Coordinates of C-alpha atoms in Angstrom, one line a residue:
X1 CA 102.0 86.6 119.3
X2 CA 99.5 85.5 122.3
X3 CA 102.2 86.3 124.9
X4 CA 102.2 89.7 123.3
X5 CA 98.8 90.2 123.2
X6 CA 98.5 89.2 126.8
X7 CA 101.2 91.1 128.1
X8 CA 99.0 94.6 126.1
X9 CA 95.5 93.4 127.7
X10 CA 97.0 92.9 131.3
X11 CA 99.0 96.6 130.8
X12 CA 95.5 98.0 129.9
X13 CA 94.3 96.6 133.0
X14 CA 97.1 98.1 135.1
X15 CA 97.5 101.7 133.6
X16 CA 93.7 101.9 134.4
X17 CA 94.3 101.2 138.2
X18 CA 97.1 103.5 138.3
X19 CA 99.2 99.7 139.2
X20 CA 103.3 101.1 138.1
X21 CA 104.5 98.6 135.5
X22 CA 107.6 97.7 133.8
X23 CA 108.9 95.7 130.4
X24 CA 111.6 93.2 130.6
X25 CA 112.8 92.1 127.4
X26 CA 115.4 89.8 126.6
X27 CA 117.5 91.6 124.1
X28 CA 120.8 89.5 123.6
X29 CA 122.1 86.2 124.4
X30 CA 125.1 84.3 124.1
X31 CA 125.6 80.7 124.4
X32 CA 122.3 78.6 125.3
X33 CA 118.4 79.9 126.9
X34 CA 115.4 79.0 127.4
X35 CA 113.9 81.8 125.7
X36 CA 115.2 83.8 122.4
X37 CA 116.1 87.3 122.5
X38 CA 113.3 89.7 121.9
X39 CA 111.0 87.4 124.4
X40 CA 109.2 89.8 127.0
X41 CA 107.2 89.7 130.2
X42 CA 105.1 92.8 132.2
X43 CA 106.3 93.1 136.1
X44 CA 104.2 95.3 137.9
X45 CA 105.4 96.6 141.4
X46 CA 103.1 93.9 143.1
X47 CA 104.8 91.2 142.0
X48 CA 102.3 89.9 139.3
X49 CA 104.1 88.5 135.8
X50 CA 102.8 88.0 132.4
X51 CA 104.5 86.6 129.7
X52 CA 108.3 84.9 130.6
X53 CA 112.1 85.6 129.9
X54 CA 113.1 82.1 130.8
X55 CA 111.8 79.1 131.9
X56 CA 111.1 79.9 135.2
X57 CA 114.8 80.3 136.9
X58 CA 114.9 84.5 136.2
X59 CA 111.6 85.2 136.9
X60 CA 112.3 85.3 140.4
X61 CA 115.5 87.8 140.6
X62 CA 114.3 90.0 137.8
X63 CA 111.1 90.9 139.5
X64 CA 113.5 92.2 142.6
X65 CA 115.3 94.1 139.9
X66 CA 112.7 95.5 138.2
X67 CA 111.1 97.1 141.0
X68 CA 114.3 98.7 141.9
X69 CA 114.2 100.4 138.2
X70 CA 110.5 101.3 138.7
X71 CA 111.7 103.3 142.5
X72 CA 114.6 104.3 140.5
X73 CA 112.5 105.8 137.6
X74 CA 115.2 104.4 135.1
X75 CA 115.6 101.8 132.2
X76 CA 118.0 99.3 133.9
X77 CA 120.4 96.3 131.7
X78 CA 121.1 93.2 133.8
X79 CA 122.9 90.4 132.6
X80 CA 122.8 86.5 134.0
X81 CA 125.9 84.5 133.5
X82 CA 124.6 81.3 134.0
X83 CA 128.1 79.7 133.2
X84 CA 129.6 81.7 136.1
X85 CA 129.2 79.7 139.4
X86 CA 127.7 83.3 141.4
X87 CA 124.8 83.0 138.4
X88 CA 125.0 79.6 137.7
X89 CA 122.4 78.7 140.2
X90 CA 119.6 80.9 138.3
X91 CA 119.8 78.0 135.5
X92 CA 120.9 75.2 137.1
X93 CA 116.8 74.4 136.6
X94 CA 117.3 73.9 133.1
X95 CA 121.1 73.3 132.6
X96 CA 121.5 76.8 130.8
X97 CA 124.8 77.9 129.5
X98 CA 124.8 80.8 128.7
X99 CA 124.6 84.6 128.6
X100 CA 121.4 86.7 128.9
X101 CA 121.1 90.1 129.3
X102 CA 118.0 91.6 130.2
X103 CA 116.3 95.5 129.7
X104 CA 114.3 96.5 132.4
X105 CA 112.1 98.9 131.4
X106 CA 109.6 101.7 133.4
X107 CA 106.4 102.2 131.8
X108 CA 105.6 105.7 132.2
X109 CA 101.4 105.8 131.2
X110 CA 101.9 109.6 129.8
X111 CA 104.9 109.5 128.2
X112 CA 105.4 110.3 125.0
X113 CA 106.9 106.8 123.7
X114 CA 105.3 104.0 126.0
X115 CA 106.0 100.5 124.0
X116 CA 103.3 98.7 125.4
X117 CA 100.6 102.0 124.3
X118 CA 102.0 101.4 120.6
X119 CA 101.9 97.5 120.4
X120 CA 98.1 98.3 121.9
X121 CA 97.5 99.8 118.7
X122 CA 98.3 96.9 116.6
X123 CA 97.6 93.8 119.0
X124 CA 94.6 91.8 117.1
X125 CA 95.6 93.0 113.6
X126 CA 96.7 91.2 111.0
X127 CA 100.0 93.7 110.8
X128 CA 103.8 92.2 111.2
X129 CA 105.7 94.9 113.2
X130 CA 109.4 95.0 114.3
X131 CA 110.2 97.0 117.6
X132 CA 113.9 98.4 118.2
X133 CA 115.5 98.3 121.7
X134 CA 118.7 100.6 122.5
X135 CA 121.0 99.2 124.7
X136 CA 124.6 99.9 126.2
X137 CA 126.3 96.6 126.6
X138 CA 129.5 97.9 127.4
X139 CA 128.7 99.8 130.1
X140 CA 125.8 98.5 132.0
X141 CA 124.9 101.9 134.7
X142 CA 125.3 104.0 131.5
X143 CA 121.8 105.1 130.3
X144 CA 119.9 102.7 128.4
X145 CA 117.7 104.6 125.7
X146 CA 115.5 101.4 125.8
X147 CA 112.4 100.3 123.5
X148 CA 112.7 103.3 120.6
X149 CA 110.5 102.5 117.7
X150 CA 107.9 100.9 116.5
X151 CA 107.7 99.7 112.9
X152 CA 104.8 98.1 110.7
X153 CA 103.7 97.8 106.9
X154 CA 101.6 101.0 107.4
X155 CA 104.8 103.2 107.9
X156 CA 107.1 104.5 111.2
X157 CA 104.3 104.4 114.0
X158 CA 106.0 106.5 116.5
X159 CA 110.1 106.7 117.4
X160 CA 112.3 109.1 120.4
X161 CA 115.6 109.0 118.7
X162 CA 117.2 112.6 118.5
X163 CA 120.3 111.5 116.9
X164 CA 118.9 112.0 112.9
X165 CA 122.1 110.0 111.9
X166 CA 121.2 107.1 114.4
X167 CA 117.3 107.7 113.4
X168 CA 118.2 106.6 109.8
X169 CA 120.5 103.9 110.3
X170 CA 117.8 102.4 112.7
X171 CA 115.1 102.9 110.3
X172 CA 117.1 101.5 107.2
X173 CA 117.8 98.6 109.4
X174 CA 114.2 97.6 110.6
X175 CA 112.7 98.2 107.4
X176 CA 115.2 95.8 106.2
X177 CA 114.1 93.1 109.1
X178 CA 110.0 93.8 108.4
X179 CA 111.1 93.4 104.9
X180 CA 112.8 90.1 105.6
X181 CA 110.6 88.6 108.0
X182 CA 113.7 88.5 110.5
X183 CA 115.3 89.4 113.9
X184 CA 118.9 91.1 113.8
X185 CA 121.3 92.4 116.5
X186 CA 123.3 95.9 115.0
X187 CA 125.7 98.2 116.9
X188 CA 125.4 101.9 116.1
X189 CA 127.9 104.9 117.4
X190 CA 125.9 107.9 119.2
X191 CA 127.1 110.7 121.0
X192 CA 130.5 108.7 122.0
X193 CA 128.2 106.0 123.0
X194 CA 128.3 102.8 121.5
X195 CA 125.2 101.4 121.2
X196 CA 123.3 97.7 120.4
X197 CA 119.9 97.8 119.1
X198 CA 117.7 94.5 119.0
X199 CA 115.5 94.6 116.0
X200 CA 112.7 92.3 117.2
X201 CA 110.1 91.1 114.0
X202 CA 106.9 90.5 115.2
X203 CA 104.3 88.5 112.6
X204 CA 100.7 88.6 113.8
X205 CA 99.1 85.3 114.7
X206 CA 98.0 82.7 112.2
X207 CA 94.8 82.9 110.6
X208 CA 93.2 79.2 110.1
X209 CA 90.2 78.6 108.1
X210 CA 88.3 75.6 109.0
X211 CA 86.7 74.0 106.5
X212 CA 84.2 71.5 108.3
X213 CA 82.1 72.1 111.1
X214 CA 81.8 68.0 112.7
X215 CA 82.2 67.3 116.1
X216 CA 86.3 66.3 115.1
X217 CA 87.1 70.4 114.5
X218 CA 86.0 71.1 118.0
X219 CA 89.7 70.2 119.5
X220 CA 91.2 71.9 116.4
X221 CA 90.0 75.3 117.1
X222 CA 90.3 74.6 120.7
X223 CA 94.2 74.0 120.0
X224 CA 94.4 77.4 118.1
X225 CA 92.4 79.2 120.5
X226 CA 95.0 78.4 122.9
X227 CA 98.1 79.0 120.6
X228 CA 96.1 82.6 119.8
X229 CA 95.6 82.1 116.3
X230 CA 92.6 83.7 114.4
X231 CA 89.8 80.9 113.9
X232 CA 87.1 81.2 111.3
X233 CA 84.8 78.3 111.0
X234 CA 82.7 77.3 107.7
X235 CA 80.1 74.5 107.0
X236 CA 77.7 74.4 104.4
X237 CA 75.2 73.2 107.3
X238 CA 73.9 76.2 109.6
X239 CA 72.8 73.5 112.0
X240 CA 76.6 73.1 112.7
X241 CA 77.7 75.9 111.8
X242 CA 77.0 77.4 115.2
X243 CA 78.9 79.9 117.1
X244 CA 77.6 77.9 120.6
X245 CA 79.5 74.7 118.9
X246 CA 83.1 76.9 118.3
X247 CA 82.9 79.5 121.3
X248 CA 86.5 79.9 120.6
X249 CA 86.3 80.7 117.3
X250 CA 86.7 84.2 116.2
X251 CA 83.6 83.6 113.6
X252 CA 81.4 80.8 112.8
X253 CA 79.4 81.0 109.2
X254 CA 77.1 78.8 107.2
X255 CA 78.3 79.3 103.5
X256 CA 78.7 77.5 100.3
X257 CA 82.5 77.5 99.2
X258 CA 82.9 80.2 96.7
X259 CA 81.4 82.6 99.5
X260 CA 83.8 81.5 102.5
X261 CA 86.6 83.6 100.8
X262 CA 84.2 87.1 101.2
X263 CA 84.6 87.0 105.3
X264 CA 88.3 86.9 105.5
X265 CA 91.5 88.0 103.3
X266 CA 94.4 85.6 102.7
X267 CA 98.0 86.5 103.6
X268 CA 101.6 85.3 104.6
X269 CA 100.1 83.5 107.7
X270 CA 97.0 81.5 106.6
X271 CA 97.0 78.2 107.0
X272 CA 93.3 75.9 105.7
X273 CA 92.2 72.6 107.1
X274 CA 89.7 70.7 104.5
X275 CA 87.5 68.6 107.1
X276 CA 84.3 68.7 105.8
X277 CA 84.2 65.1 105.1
X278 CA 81.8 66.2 102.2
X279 CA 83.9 65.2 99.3
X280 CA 82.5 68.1 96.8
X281 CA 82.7 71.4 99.4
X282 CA 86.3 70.1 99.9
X283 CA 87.0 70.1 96.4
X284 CA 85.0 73.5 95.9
X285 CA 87.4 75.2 98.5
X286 CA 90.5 73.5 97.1
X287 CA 89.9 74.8 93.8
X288 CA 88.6 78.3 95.4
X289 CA 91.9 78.0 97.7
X290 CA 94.1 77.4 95.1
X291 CA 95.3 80.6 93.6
X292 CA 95.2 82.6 96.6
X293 CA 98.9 81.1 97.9
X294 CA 97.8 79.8 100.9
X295 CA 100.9 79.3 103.1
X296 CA 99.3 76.1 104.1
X297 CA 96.4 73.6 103.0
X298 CA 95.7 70.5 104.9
X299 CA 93.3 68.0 103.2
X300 CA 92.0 65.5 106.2
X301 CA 91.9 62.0 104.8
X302 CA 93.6 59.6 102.8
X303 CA 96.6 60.4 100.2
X304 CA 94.0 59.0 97.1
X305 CA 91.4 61.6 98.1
X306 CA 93.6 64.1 97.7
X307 CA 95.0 62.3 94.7
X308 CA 91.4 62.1 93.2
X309 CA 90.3 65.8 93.8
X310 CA 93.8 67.3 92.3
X311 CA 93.1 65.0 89.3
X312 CA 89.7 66.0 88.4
X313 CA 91.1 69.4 88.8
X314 CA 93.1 69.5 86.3
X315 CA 90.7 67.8 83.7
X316 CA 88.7 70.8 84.2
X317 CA 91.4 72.6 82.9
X318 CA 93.1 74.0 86.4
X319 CA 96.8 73.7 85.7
X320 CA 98.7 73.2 89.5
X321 CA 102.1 74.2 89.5
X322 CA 104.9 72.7 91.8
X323 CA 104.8 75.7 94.4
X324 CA 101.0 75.1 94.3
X325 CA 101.2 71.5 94.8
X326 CA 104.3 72.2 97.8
X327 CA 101.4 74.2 99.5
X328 CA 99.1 71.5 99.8
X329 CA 99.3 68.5 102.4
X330 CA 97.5 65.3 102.4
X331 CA 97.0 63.7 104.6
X332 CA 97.2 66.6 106.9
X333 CA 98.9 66.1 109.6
X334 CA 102.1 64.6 110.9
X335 CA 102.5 60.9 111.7
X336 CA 101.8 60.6 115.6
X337 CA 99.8 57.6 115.2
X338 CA 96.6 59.4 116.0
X339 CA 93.4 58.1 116.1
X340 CA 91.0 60.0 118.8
X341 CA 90.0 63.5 117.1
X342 CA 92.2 65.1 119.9
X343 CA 94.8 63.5 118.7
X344 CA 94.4 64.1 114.8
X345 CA 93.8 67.7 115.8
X346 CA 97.3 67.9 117.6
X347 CA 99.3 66.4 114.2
X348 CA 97.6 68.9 112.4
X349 CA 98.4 71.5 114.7
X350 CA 101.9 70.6 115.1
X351 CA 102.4 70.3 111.2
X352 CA 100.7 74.1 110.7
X353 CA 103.1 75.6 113.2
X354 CA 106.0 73.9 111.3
X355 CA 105.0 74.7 108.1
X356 CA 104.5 78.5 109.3
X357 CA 107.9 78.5 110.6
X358 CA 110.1 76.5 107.8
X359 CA 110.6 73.8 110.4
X360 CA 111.4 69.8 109.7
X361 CA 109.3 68.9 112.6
X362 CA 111.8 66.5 113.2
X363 CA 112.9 65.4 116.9
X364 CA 114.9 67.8 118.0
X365 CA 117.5 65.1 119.5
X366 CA 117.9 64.4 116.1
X367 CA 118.9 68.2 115.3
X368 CA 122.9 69.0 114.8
X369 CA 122.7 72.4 115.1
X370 CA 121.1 74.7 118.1
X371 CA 117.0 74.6 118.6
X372 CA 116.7 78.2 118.1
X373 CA 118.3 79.9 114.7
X374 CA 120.6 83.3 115.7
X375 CA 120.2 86.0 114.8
X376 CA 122.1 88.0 112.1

């Protein structure tokens, strides 16, 4: 979601110097790549790139093609056949094999559909979105309808399809990808044109709560301010609870624990970190935490602390069901053998992201089948 985000602030900048622009977005791939489709990056006719479609081995050639489709004032598909021996230099960087075909996109500032206007409207929030792309993979120089609609929780935020038949198949199908939290690949028939469309799910960034506000969270939020999540900091002690402490925290408060819940609304992507090293305000927020299905809930320390508070829980009466119980992890962290508060901040880290995105976290040498999952 940060790429995103900084592909929409560095647009802003460029549409208000009049700088032309276009979207390159990786919309299908067979075989291996660096980067999965739906992956996207801003080339502005100076040269200048935000974001990336690989890991640096297209870069170069893409940004020669897309500033022929910004002279030519056209959307514009290019594949890279890095199994080929013409393309196979473009991945020999990385040892790619595969297929990736590219859309090159204009950005036209007053056009009625600009993709990069609509995803302005949403960047920040906490809304998941999926974005369609149109393109013709049979015929590469036919037109490519490129980036036609935008979708989110709130309803259909803008679309340029004037087939009504193709308008409803594409709207049944992203519905059916925000629905499912999932990418998909469909081909649709239009005006004698067959047609691919790359439904591209979007969640917003995770939002961690910090529970704690000791000198060991300041790499923590530091981590996720990097990663783009959404950072809100809470201590029972205003002397820590500083924003000069956590400058890259999106909020800082000095609250007791059945208040921390009034400054920010749990959803799908919340992930809590219990660091307090205050035994009761960790126990408070637990038992606070606990019906609100928090995706994730680390609990710093050892396994009997955690073993302790979920035990006096339930003599006050709090039954925890398994899911509950699944949600919670203690100690937080995966085993790195940390021991600086850099280090501890990184497992925890690493185990939120693969918690977020039903991953084993295991080493991915160990992993039979490819990194990425395809899409359906």
């Amino acid at each position: 979601m940060k790429e995103l985000e900084d592909i929409v602030q560095r647009y802003q900048e460029v549409y208000q110097q009049g700088i032309k622009a276009a979207l390159a977005t990786v919309v299908h791939v067979e075989g291996s790549s660096y980067r999965r489709p739906g992956a996207r990056m801003l080339i502005t006719e100076k040269g200048e790139l935000t974001g990336a479609i690989s890991g640096g081995c297209l870069e170069g050639d893409a940004l020669r093609k897309a500033q022929l489709a910004m002279m030519q004032d056209r959307p514009m598909l290019v594949t890279y056949d890095t199994m080929d021996e013409d393309d196979a230099k473009l991945g020999v960087g990385l040892g790619c094999n595969g297929i990736i075909h590219i859309l090159l996109e204009p950005l036209y500032p007053r056009s009625y559909f600009n993709p990069l206007l609509l995803l302005q409207a949403v960047a920040g929030t906490r809304e998941a979105t999926v974005m369609v792309t149109l393109f013709d993979l049979q015929y590469r120089n036919a037109p490519q309808p490129g980036t036609c609609l935008l979708l989110s929780n709130h309803g259909l935020f803008e679309q340029c399809i004037a087939d009504s038949d193709l308008l409803l198949a594409v709207k049944h199908d992203a519905q059916q990808a925000l629905d499912g939290k999932h990418h998909a690949l469909k081909n649709y028939h239009s005006g004698g044109q067959q047609l691919t469309a790359l439904i591209a799910f979007q969640p917003p960034a995770v939002q961690l709560l910090v529970a704690g506000a000791g000198n060991d969270v300041m790499p923590l939020v530091k981590m996720a301010a990097i990663l783009g999540w959404q950072t809100l900091v809470a201590d029972g002690r205003p002397a820590y609870a500083t924003a000069s402490r956590f400058p890259e925290a999106g909020s800082v408060i000095a609250a007791k624990p059945h208040e921390v819940l009034s400054h920010f609304t749990v959803d799908a992507y919340t992930a809590v970190v219990l660091m307090t090293h205050n035994y009761n305000y960790d126990l408070a927020m637990l038992t606070t935490l606990l019906p609100q299905a928090v995706r994730y809930t680390g609990v710093l320390g050892p396994a009997k602390k955690l073993e302790r508070m979920l035990s006096e829980m339930e003599a006050t009466g709090i039954r925890i069901t398994p899911e509950q119980r699944e949600r919670i992890y203690g100690p937080a962290g995966l085993d790195l053998d940390a021991e600086t508060a850099d280090e501890i901040a990184l497992s925890i880290i690493s185990e939120i992201r693969a918690a977020m995105g039903n991953a084993s976290a295991q080493p991915l040498r160990n992993k039979k089948t490819s990194i990425h999952s395809k899409s359906d």
